Coordinates of C-alpha atoms and ligand atoms in Angstrom, one line a residue:
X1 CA 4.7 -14.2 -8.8
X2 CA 7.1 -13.4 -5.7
X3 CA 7.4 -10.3 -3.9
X4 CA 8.4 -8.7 -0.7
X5 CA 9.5 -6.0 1.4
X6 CA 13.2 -5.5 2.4
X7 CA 14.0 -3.3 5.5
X8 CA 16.0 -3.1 8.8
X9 CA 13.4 -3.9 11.1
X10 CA 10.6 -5.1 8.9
X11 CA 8.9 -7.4 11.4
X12 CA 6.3 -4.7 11.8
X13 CA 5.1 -4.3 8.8
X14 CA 2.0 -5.7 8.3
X15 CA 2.6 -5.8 4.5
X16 CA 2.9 -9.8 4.4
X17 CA -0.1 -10.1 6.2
X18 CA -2.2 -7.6 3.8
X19 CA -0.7 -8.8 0.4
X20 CA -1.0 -12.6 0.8
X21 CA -4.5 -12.4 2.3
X22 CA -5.5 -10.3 -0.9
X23 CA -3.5 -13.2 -3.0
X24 CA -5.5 -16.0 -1.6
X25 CA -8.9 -13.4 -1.5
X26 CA -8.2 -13.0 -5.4
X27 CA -7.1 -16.7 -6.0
X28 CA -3.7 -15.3 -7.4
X29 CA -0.8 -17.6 -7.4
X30 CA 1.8 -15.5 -5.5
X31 CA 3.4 -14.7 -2.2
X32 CA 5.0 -12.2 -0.2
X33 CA 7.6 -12.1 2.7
X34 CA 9.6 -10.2 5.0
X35 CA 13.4 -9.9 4.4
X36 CA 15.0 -8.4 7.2
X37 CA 18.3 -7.0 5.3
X38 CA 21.0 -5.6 7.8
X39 CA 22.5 -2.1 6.5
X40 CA 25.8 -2.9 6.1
X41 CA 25.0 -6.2 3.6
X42 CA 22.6 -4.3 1.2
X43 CA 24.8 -2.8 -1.2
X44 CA 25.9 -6.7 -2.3
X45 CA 22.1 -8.2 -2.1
X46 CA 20.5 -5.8 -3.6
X47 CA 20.5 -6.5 -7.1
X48 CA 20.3 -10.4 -6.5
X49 CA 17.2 -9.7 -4.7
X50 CA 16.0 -7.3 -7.6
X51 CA 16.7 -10.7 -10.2
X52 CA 15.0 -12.8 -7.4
X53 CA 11.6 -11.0 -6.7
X54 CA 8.6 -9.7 -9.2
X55 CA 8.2 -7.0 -7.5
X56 CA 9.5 -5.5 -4.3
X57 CA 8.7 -3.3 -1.4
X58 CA 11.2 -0.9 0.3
X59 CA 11.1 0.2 3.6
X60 CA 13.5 1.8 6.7
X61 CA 16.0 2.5 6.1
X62 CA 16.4 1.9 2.6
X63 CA 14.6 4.2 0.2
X64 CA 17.2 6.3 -0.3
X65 CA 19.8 3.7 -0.9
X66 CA 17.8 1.5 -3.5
X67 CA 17.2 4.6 -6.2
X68 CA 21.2 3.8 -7.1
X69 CA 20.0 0.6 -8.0
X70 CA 17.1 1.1 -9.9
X71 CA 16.9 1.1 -13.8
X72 CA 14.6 4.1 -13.9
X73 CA 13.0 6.1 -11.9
X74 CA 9.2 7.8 -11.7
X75 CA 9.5 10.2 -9.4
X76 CA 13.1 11.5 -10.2
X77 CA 13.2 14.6 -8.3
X78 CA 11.7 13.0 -4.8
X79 CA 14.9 10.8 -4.3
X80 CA 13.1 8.0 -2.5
X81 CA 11.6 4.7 -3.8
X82 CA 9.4 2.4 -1.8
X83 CA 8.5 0.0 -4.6
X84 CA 10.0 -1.5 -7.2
X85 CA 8.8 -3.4 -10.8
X86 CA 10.5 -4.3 -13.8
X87 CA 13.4 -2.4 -12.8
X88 CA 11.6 1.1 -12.4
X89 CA 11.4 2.7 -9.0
X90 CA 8.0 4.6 -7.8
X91 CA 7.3 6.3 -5.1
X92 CA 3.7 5.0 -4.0
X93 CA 4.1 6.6 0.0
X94 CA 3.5 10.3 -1.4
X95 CA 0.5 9.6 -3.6
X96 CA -0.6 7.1 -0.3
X97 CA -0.3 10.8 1.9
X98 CA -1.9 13.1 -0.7
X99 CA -4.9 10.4 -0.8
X100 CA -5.5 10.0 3.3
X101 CA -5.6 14.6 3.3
X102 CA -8.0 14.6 0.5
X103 CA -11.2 15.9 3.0
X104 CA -8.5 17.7 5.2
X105 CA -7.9 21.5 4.6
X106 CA -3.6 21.7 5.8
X107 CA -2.9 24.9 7.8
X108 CA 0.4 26.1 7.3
X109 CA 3.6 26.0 8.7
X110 CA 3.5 22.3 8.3
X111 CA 6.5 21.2 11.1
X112 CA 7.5 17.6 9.6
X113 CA 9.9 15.5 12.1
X114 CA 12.0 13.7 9.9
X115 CA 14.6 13.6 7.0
X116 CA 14.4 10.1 5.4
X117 CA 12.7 8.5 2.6
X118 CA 9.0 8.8 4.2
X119 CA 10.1 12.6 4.9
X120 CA 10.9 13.3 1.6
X121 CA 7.3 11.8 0.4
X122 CA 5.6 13.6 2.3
X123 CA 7.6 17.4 1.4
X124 CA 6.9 16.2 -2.0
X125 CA 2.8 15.7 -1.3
X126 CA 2.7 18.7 0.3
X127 CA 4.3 20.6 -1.8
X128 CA 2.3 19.3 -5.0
X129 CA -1.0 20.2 -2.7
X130 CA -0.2 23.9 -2.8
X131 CA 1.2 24.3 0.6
X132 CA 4.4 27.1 0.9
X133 CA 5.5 27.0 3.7
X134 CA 7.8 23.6 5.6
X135 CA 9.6 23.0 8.7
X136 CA 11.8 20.0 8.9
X137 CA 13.5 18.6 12.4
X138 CA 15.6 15.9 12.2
X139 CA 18.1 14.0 14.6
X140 CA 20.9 14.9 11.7
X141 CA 20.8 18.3 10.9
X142 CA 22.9 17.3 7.8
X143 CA 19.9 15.1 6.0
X144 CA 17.3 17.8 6.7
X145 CA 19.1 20.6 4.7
X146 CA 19.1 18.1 1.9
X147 CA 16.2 17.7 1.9
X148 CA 15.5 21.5 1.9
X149 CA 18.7 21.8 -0.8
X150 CA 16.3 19.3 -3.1
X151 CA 13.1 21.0 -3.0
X152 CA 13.3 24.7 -1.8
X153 CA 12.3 27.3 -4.6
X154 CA 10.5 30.8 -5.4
X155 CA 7.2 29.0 -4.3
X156 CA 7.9 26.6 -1.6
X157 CA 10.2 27.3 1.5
X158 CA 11.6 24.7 3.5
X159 CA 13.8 25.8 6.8
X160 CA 15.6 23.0 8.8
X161 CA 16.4 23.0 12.5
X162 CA 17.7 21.2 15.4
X163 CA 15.7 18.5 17.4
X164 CA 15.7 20.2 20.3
X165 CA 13.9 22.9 18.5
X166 CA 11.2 21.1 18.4
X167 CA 8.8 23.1 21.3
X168 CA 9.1 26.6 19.9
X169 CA 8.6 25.2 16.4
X170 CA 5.9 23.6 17.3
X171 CA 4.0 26.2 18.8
X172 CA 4.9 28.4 16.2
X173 CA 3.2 25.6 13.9
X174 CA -0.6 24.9 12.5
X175 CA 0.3 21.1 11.8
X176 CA 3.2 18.6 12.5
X177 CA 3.7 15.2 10.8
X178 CA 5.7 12.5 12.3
X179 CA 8.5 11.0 9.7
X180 CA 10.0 9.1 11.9
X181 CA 9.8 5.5 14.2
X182 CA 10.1 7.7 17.3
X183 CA 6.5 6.4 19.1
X184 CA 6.9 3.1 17.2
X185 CA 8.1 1.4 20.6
X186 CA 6.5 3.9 22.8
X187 CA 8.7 6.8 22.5
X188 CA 7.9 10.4 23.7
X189 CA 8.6 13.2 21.7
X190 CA 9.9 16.3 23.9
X191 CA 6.4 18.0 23.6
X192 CA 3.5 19.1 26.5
X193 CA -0.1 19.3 26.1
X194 CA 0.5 23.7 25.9
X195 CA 2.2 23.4 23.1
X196 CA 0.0 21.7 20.9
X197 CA -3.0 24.8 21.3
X198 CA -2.8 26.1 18.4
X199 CA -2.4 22.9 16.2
X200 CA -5.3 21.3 14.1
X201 CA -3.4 18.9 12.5
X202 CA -1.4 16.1 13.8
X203 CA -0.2 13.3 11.3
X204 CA 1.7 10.3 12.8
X205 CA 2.8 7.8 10.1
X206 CA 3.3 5.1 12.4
X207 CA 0.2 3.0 12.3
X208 CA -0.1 1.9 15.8
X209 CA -1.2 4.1 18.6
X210 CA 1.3 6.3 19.8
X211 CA 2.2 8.9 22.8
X212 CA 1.8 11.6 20.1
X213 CA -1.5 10.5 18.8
X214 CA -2.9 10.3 22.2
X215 CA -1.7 13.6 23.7
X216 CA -3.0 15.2 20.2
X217 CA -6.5 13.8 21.2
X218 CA -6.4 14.8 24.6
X219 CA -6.0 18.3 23.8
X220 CA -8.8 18.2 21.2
X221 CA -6.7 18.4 17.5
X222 CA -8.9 19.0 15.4
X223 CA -7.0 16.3 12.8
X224 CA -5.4 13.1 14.5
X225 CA -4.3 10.8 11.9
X226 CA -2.4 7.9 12.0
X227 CA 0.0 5.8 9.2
X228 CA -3.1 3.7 8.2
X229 CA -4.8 5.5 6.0
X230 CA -1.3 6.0 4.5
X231 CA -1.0 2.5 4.0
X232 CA -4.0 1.6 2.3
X233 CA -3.4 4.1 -0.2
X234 CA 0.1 3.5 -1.1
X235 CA -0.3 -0.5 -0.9
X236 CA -3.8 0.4 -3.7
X237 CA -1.1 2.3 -5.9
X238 CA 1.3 -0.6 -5.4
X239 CA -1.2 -2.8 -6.1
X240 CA -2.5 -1.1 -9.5
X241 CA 1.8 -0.7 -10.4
X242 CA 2.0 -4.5 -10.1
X243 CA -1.0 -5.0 -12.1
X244 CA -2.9 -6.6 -9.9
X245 CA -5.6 -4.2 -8.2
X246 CA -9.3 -5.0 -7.5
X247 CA -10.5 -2.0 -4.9
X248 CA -13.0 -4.1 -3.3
X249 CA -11.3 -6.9 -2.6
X250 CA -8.4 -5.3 -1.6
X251 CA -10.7 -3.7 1.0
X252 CA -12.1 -6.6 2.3
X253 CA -8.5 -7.8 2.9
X254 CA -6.8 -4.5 4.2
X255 CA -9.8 -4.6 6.9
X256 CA -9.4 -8.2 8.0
X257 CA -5.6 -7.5 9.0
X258 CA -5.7 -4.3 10.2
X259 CA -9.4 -4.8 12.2
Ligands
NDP301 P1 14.3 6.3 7.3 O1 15.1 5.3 7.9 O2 14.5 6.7 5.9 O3 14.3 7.6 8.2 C1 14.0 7.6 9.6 C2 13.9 9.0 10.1 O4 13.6 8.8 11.5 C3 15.2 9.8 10.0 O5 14.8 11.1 9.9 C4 15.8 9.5 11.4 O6 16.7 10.5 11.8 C5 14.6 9.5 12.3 N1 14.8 8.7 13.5 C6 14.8 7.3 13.7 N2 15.0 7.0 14.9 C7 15.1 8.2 15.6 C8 15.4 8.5 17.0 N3 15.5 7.5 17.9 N4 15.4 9.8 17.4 C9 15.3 10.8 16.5 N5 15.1 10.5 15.1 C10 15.0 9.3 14.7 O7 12.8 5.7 7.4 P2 11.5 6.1 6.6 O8 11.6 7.6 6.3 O9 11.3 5.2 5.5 O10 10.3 5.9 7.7 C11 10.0 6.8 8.8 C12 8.8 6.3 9.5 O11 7.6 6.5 8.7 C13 8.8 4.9 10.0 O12 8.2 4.8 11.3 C14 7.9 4.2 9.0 O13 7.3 3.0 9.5 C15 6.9 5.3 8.7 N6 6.2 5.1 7.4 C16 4.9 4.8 7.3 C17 4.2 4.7 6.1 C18 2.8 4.5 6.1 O14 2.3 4.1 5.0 N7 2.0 4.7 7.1 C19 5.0 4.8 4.8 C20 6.4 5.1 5.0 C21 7.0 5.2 6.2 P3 18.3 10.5 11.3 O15 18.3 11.0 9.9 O16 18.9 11.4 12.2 O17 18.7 9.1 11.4

């Protein structure tokens, strides 16, 4: 069997690296590679590549722009796909979230930074968990009140602002999530040690250390969490989609790469 990931960059993922050591673990003939698709040639490779590959893997900033191309999708109302077989499109990345917060009590307002696919996972995890009340910051104001447009109602209230909101919010906040690569490379976020006081929980998707993770532990959150635990969980469900899932094993593997 052949899969892969498709994203613009995907040369940090550690996705190759996890599946084919599993493959060769398990004695499965299959691999699994990184295509790194620029944005403006996806809309003509996309469906060759969906012919091409068993089963795929979609990452920034793509998971938006792939549920036009699916045949069906899963999770209809989430808007987002991040892996694909025989032509359906799931969402693994929210069940993946919903699985690392299972020992975790979420205070609320949750201030998510963030409007893309992983952004959208993660409202919809939350909001499936029972929490009511969301904040979403985004670079584009435009993408966040989609995202509030898609999943607002009676029970769940989603309010967008600015970037540069992002200190009062904060501090107004019991737990912020980071949807975004900002920290990928290093990058600070516009936020000091004061106004993290009254936070317990900090979630940073990105799975290497970053500035937010390390001020968050500096000042003593309660909850630092970073995009591992997220990974393992979504690749399992990816894993079980594709019919191919042995928990232990799988493991084993996930624990050689990531160390
Ligand atoms: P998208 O491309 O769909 O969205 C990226 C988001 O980040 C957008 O909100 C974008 O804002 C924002 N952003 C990017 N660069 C900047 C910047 N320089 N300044 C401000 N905002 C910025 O990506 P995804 O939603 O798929 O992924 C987001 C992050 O989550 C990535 O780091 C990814 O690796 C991580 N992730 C981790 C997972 C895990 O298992 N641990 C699973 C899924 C994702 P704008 O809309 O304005 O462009």
């Amino acid at each position: 069997m052949r899969f892969c990931i498709i994203g613009h960059p995907v040369s940090h993922s550690l996705s190759p690296m996890i599946y084919t050591r599993f493959f060769e673990m398990k004695r499965i003939d299959a691999t699994y590679e990184a295509l790194d698709i620029q944005t403006g040639e996806f809309p003509s490779v996309i469906d060759g590549l969906l012919k091409e590959y068993d089963g795929l893997n979609v990452t920034i900033p793509f998971k938006e722009a792939v549920v036009a191309h699916v045949d069906s999708m899963i999770e209809r109302s989430l808007r987002a796909v991040n892996c694909i077989f025989e032509g359906a499109g799931h969402n693994t990345d929210w069940i993946g979230f919903s699985h690392s917060l299972r020992n975790i009590e979420i205070e609320e307002p949750v201030t998510i930074l963030g409007a893309g696919g992983a952004s959208r996972a993660v409202v919809y995890a939350l909001k499936r968990s029972g929490v009511h009340r969301v904040n979403i910051l985004n670079r584009s104001p435009a993408r966040a009140e989609r995202v509030a447009e898609d999943f607002n109602d009676g029970n769940f209230e989603v309010k967008t602002f600015s970037i540069d909101s992002l200190r009062p919010i904060v501090r107004e906040s019991k737990s912020i999530v980071n949807a975004t690569s900002i920290g990928m490379k290093g990058e600070r976020l516009d936020l000091r040690r004061e106004d993290l006081q009254g936070i317990s929980l900090v979630y940073d998707l990105i799975y290497s250390e970053t500035p937010l993770q390390k001020v968050a532990r500096e000042c003593g959150v309660e909850n630092v969490i970073d995009g591992k635990a997220m990974l393992f969980f979504q690749a399992c469900e990816n894993l079980k989609i594709w019919r191919l899932f042995d928990e232990k094993v799988f493991e084993r593997a996930f624990e050689v790469v990531t160390g």
